[in-house]
Coordinates of C-alpha atoms in Angstrom, one line a residue:
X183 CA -109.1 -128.2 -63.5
X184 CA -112.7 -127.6 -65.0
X185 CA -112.9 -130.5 -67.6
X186 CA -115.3 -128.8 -70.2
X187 CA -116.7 -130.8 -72.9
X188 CA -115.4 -132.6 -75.9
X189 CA -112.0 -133.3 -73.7
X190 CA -113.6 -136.7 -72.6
X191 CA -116.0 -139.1 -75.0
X192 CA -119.6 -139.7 -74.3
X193 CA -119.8 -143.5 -72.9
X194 CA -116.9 -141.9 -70.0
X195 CA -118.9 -139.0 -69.6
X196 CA -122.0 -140.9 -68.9
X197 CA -120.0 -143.5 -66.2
X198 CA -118.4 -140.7 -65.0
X199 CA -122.0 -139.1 -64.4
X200 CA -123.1 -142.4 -63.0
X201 CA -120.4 -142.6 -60.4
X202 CA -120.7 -138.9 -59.5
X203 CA -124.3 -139.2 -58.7
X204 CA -123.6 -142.1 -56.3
X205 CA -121.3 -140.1 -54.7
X206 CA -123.5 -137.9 -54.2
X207 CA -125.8 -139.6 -52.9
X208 CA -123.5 -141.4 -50.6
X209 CA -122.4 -138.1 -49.4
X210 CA -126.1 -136.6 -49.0
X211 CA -126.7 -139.9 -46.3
X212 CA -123.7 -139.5 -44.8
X213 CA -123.7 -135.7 -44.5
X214 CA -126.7 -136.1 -41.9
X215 CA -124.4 -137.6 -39.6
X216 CA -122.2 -134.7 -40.4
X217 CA -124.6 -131.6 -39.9
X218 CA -126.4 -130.1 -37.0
X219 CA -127.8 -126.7 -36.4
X220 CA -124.8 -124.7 -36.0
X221 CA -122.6 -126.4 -39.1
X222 CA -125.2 -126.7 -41.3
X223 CA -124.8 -122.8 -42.6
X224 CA -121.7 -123.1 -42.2
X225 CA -121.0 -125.8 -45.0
X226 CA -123.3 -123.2 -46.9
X227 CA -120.7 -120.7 -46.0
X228 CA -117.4 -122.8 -46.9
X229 CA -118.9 -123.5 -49.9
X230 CA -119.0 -119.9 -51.0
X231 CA -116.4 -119.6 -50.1
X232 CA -114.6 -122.0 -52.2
X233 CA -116.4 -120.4 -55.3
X234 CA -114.9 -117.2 -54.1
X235 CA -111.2 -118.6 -53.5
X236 CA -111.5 -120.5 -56.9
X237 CA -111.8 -117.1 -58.8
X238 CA -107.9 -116.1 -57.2
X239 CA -106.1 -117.6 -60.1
X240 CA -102.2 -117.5 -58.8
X241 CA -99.6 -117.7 -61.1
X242 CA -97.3 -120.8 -61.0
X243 CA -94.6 -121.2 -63.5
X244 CA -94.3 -120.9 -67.0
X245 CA -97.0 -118.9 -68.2
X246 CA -99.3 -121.3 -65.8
X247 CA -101.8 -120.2 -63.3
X248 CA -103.6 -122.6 -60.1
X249 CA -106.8 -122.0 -58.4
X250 CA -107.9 -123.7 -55.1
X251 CA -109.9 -127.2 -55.7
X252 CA -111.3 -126.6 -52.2
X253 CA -112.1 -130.2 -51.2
X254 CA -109.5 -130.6 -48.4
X255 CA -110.5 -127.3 -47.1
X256 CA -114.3 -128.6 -46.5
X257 CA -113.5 -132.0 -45.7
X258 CA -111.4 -130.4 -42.8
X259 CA -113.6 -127.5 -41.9
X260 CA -117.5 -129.2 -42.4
X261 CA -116.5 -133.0 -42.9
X262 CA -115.7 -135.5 -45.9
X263 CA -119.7 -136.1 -46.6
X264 CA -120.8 -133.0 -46.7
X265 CA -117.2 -131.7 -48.1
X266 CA -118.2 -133.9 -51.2
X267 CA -121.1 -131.9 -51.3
X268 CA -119.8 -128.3 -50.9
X269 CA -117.7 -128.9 -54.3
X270 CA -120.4 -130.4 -55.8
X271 CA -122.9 -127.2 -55.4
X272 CA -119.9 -125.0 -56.7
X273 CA -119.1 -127.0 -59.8
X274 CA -123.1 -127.0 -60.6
X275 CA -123.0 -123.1 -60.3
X276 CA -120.5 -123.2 -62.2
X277 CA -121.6 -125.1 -64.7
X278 CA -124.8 -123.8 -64.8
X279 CA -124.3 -119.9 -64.6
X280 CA -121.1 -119.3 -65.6
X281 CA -120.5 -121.4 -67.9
X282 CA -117.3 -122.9 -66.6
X283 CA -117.1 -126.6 -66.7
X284 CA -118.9 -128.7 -69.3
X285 CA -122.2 -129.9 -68.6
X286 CA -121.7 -133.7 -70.3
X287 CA -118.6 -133.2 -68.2
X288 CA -120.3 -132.4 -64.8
X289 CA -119.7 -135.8 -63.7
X290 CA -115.9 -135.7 -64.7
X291 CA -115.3 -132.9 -62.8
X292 CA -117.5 -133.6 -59.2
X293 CA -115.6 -137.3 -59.4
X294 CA -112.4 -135.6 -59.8
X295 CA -112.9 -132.4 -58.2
X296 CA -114.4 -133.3 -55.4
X297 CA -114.7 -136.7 -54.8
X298 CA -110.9 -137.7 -55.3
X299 CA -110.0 -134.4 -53.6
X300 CA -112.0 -135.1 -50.3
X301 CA -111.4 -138.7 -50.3
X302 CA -107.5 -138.3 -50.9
X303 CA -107.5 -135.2 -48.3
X304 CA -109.1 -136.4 -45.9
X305 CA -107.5 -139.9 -45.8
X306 CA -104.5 -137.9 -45.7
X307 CA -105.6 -136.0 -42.8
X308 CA -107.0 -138.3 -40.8
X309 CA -103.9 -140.4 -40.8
X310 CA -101.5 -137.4 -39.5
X311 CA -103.8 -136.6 -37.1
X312 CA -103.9 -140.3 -35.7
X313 CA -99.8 -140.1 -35.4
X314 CA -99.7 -136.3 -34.3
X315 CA -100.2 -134.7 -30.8
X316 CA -103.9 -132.8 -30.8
X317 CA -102.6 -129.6 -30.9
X318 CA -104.0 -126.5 -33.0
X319 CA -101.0 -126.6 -34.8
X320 CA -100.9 -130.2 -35.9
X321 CA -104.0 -129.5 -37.5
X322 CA -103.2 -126.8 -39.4
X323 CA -100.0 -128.9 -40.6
X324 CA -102.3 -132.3 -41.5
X325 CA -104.4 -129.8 -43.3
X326 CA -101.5 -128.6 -45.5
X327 CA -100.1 -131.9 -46.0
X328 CA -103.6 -133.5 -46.8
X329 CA -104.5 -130.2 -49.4
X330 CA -100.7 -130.5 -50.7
X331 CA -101.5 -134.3 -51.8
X332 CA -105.0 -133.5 -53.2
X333 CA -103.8 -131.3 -56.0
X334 CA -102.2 -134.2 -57.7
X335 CA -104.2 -137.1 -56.8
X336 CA -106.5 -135.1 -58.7
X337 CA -104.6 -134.4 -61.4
X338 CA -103.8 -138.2 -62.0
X339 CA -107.0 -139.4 -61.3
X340 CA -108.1 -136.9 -64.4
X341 CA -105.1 -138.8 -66.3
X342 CA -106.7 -142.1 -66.0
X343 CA -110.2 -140.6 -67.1
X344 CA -108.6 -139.4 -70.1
X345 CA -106.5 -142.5 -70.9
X346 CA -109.8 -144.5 -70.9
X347 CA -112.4 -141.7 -72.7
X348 CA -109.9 -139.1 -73.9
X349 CA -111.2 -138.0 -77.1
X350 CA -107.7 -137.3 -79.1
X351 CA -104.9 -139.3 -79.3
X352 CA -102.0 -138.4 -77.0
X353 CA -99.5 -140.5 -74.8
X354 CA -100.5 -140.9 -71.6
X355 CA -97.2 -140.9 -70.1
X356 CA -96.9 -137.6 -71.4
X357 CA -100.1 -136.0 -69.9
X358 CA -99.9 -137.7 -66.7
X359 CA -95.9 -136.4 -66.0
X360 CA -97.3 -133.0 -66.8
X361 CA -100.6 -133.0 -65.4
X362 CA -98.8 -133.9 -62.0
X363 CA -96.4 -132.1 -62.4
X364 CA -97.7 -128.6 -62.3
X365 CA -100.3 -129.6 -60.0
X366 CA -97.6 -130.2 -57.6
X367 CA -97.0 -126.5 -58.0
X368 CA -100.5 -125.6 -57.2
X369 CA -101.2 -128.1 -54.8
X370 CA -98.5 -125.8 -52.7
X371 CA -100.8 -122.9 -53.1
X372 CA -104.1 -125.1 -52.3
X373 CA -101.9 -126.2 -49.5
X374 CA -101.1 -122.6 -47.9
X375 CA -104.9 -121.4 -48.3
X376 CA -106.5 -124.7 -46.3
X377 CA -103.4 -124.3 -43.5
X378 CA -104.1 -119.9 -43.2
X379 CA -108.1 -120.8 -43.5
X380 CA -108.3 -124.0 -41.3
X381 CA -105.9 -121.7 -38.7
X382 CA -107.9 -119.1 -38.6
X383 CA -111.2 -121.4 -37.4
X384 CA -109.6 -122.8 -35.4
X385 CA -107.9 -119.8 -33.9
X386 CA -111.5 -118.4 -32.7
X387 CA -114.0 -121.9 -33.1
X388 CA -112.4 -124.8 -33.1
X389 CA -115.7 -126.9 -31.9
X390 CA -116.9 -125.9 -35.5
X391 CA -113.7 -127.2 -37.2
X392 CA -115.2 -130.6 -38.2
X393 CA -111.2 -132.1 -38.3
X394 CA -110.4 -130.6 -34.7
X395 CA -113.7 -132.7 -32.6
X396 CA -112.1 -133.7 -29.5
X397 CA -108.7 -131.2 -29.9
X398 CA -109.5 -129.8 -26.3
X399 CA -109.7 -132.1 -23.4
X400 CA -110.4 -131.1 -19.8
X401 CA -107.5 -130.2 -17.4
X402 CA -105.9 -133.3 -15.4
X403 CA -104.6 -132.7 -11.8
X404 CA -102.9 -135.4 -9.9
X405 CA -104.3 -136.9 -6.4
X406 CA -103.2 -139.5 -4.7
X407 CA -101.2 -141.1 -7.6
X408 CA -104.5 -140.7 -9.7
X409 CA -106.0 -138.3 -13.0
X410 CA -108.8 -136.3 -11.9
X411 CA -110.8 -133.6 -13.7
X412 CA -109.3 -130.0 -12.7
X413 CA -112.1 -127.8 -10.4
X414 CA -113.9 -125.3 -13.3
X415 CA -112.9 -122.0 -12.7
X416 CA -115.1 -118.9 -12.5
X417 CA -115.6 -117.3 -15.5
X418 CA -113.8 -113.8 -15.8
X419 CA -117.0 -112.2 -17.4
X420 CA -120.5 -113.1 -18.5
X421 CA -119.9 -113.7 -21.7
X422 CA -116.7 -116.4 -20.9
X423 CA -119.6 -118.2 -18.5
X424 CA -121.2 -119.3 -21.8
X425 CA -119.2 -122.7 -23.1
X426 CA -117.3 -121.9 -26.8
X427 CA -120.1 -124.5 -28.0
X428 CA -122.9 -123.1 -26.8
X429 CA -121.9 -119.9 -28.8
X430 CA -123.9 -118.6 -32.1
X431 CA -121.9 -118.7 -35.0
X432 CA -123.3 -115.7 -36.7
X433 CA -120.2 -113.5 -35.9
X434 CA -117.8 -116.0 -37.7
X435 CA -120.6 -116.8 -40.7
X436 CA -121.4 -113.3 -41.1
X437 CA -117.0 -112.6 -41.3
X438 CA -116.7 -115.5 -43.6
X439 CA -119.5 -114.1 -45.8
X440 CA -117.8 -110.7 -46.0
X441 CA -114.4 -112.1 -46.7
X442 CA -115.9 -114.3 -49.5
X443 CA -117.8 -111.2 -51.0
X444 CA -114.6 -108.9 -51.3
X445 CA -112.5 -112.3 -52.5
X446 CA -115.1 -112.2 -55.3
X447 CA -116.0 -109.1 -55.8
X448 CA -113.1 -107.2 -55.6
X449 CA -109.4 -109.2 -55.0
X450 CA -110.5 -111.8 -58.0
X451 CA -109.8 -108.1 -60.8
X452 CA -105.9 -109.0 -59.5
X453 CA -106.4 -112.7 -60.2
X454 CA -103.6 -114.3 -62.7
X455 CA -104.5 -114.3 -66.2
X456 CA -102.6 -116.6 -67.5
X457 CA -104.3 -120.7 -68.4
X458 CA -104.7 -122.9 -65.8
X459 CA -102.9 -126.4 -65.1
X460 CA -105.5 -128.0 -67.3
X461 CA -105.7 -125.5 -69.8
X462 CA -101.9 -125.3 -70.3
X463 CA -101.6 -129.0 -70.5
X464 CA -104.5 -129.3 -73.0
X465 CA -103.2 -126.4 -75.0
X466 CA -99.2 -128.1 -75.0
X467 CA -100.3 -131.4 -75.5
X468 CA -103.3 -131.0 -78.2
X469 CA -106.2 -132.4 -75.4
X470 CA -108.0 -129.8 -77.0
X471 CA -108.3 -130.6 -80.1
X472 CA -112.3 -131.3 -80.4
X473 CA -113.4 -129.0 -77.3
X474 CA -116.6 -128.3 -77.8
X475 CA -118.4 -124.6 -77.1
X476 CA -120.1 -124.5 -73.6
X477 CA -123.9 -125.3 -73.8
X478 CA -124.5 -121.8 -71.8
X479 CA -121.9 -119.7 -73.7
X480 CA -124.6 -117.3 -74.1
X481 CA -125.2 -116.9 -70.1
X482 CA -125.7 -113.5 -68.9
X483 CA -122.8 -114.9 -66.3
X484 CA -120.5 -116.9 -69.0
X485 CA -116.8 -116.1 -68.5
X486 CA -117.2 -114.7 -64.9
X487 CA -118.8 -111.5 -65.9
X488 CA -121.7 -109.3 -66.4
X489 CA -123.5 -109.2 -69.8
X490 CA -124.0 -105.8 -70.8
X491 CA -121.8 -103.9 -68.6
X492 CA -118.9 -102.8 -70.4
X493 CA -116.7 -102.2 -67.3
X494 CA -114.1 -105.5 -66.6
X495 CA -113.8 -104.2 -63.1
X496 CA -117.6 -103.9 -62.3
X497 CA -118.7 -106.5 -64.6
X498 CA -116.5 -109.2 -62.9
X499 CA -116.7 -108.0 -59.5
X500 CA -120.7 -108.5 -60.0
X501 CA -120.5 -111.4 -61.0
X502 CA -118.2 -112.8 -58.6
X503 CA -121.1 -111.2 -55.7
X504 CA -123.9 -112.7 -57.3
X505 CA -122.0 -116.0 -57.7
X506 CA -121.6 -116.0 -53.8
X507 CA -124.7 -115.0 -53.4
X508 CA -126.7 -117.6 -55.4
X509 CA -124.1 -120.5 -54.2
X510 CA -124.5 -119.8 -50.4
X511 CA -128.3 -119.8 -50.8
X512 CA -128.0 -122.9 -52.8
X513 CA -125.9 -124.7 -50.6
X514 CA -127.0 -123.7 -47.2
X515 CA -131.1 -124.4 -49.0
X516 CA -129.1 -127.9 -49.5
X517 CA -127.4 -128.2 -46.3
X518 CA -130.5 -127.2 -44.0
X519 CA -132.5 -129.5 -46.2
X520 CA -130.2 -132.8 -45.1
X521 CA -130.7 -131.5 -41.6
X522 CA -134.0 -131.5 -41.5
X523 CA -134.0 -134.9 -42.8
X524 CA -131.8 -136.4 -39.9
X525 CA -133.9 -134.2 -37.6
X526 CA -137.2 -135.9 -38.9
X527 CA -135.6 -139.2 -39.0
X528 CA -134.6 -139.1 -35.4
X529 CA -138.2 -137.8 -34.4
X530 CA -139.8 -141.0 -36.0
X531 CA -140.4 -143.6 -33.4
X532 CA -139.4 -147.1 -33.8
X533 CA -142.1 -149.3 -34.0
X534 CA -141.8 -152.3 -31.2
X535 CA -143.9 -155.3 -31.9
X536 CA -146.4 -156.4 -29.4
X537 CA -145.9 -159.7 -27.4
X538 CA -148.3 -162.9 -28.6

């Protein structure tokens, strides 16, 4: 759903830039809450990780290929703030390297790509979970439900940007029944990939599953008609006498990298060919008509590959590792960054004013 440019006209663009950046910056406050030492490479991680996914195009119906938006997946995994964030630092790599999105269209696609996604998601979520019992699997269901939704919020929330600034003129009522309605497709798959991922956190570290805070609580024994806290037992081994949350996370950070490198440099060769939701719709219903040529067509990195290496294979599996690479240094530089800020704002004493 990479909006590039000429789809939407310049006043849009520049609102749509305006209420991106807020969001940002919303997100960048909020995120501090969000972050601590042990999450804060791992919303560097997840975000990698979405870059990686994103390159997966699977195929859909009708000539039509999907790719995960991600923003349900970090909103679930590192939390709504910060998830808002994640996207962002993928659609700007994007953007920037490989020329995929349009830059007069950044702010089009971080409001729609990852603000509606996380907002929509995560309201989603949050509302099952409420209703739900707290169980490991509960989560991994509001996490499909809330990704499953996302898709095609998205999808019409693109709609109404291009009913206001669309730049050709085509009936809305046409573009939004089949902008929704092939999202609904891939929102299935964006559904099954936040569900297996969200899991498989959860499976082995749920206190770093931002969605499942509080999903264990202490035993309860019965005396005397009353709840009490069940006696801890003795830990089977030294390394169960460490608590789940005192743990490092390297060994699930340095997996999640790995998976993320052969997702990109390697699965994404087997990734559907055929157009995307957005692409397919443009193309059907003449959206396209005035695109405009990317403003870094002439990237080294343009089109997901390797200038100068003649090799698809290699040339795309390069540049799907140095994509990783360069977006999980970006956004864990980001993420740490935020941290640091919460850390030095909680180290500042509050000044108390002397009594006359």
């Amino acid at each position: 759903m990479h909006v590039p440019d000429g789809f939407i006209n310049a006043p849009v663009s520049a609102a749509a830039g305006v209420v991106a950046a807020g969001a940002v910056a919303v997100s960048l406050r909020g995120a501090r809450k969000e972050l601590d030492e042990r999450t804060a490479p791992l919303a560097g991680l997840v975000a990698a990780f979405i870059f990686a996914v994103q390159m997966l195009n699977f195929p859909v119906a009708a000539g039509t290929s999907g790719h995960l938006l991600g923003g349900a997946l970090a909103a679930i995994l590192v939390g709504p703030y910060t998830g808002v964030l994640c996207v962002s630092v993928v659609l700007l790599m994007q953007g920037i390297l490989f020329a995929d999105g349009g830059l007069t269209a950044l702010g089009v696609n971080i409001t729609v790509m990852a603000v509606v996604t996380t907002v929509v998601a995560y309201a989603v979520f949050r509302g099952l979970v409420k209703i739900l019992p707290r169980t490991r699997r509960s989560i991994t269901v509001s996490a499909f439900a809330a990704a499953l939704l996302s898709v095609p919020g998205a999808a019409a929330a693109f709609t109404l940007v291009y009913a206001v600034g669309g730049t050709t003129d085509v009936p809305i009522g046409q573009v939004l029944t089949a902008m929704v309605g092939v999202h609904v497709l891939i929102g299935i798959g964006e559904a099954t990939i936040t569900a297996l991922t969200v899991g498989a956190v959860i499976a082995v570290r749920p206190d770093l599953v931002y969605g499942a805070r509080g999903l264990t609580a202490p035993l309860k024994l019965r005396v005397n008609g009353e709840l009490v806290d069940a006696p801890a037992t003795e830990p089977a081994s030294a390394s169960a006498s460490v608590p789940v949350a005192a743990r490092s996370p390297r060994k699930l950070l340095l997996a999640g990298l790995a998976a993320s490198l052969l997702l990109a440099g390697f699965v994404s060769f087997y990734a559907s060919a055929n157009p995307d939701g957005l692409e397919k719709v443009a193309a059907d219903k003449g959206i396209d008509a005035k695109v405009e040529d990317h403003a870094t067509a002439d990237s080294p990195l343009a089109d997901y590959g390797v200038q100068g290496i003649t090799d698809t294979r290699l040339s795309g599996g390069l540049a799907g590792v140095i994509g990783v690479g360069v977006t999980v240094v970006a956004g864990t530089g980001v993420f740490w960054a935020v941290r640091r800020r919460r850390s030095s704002e909680a180290a500042t004493p509050t000044s108390v004013p002397e009594n006359v």
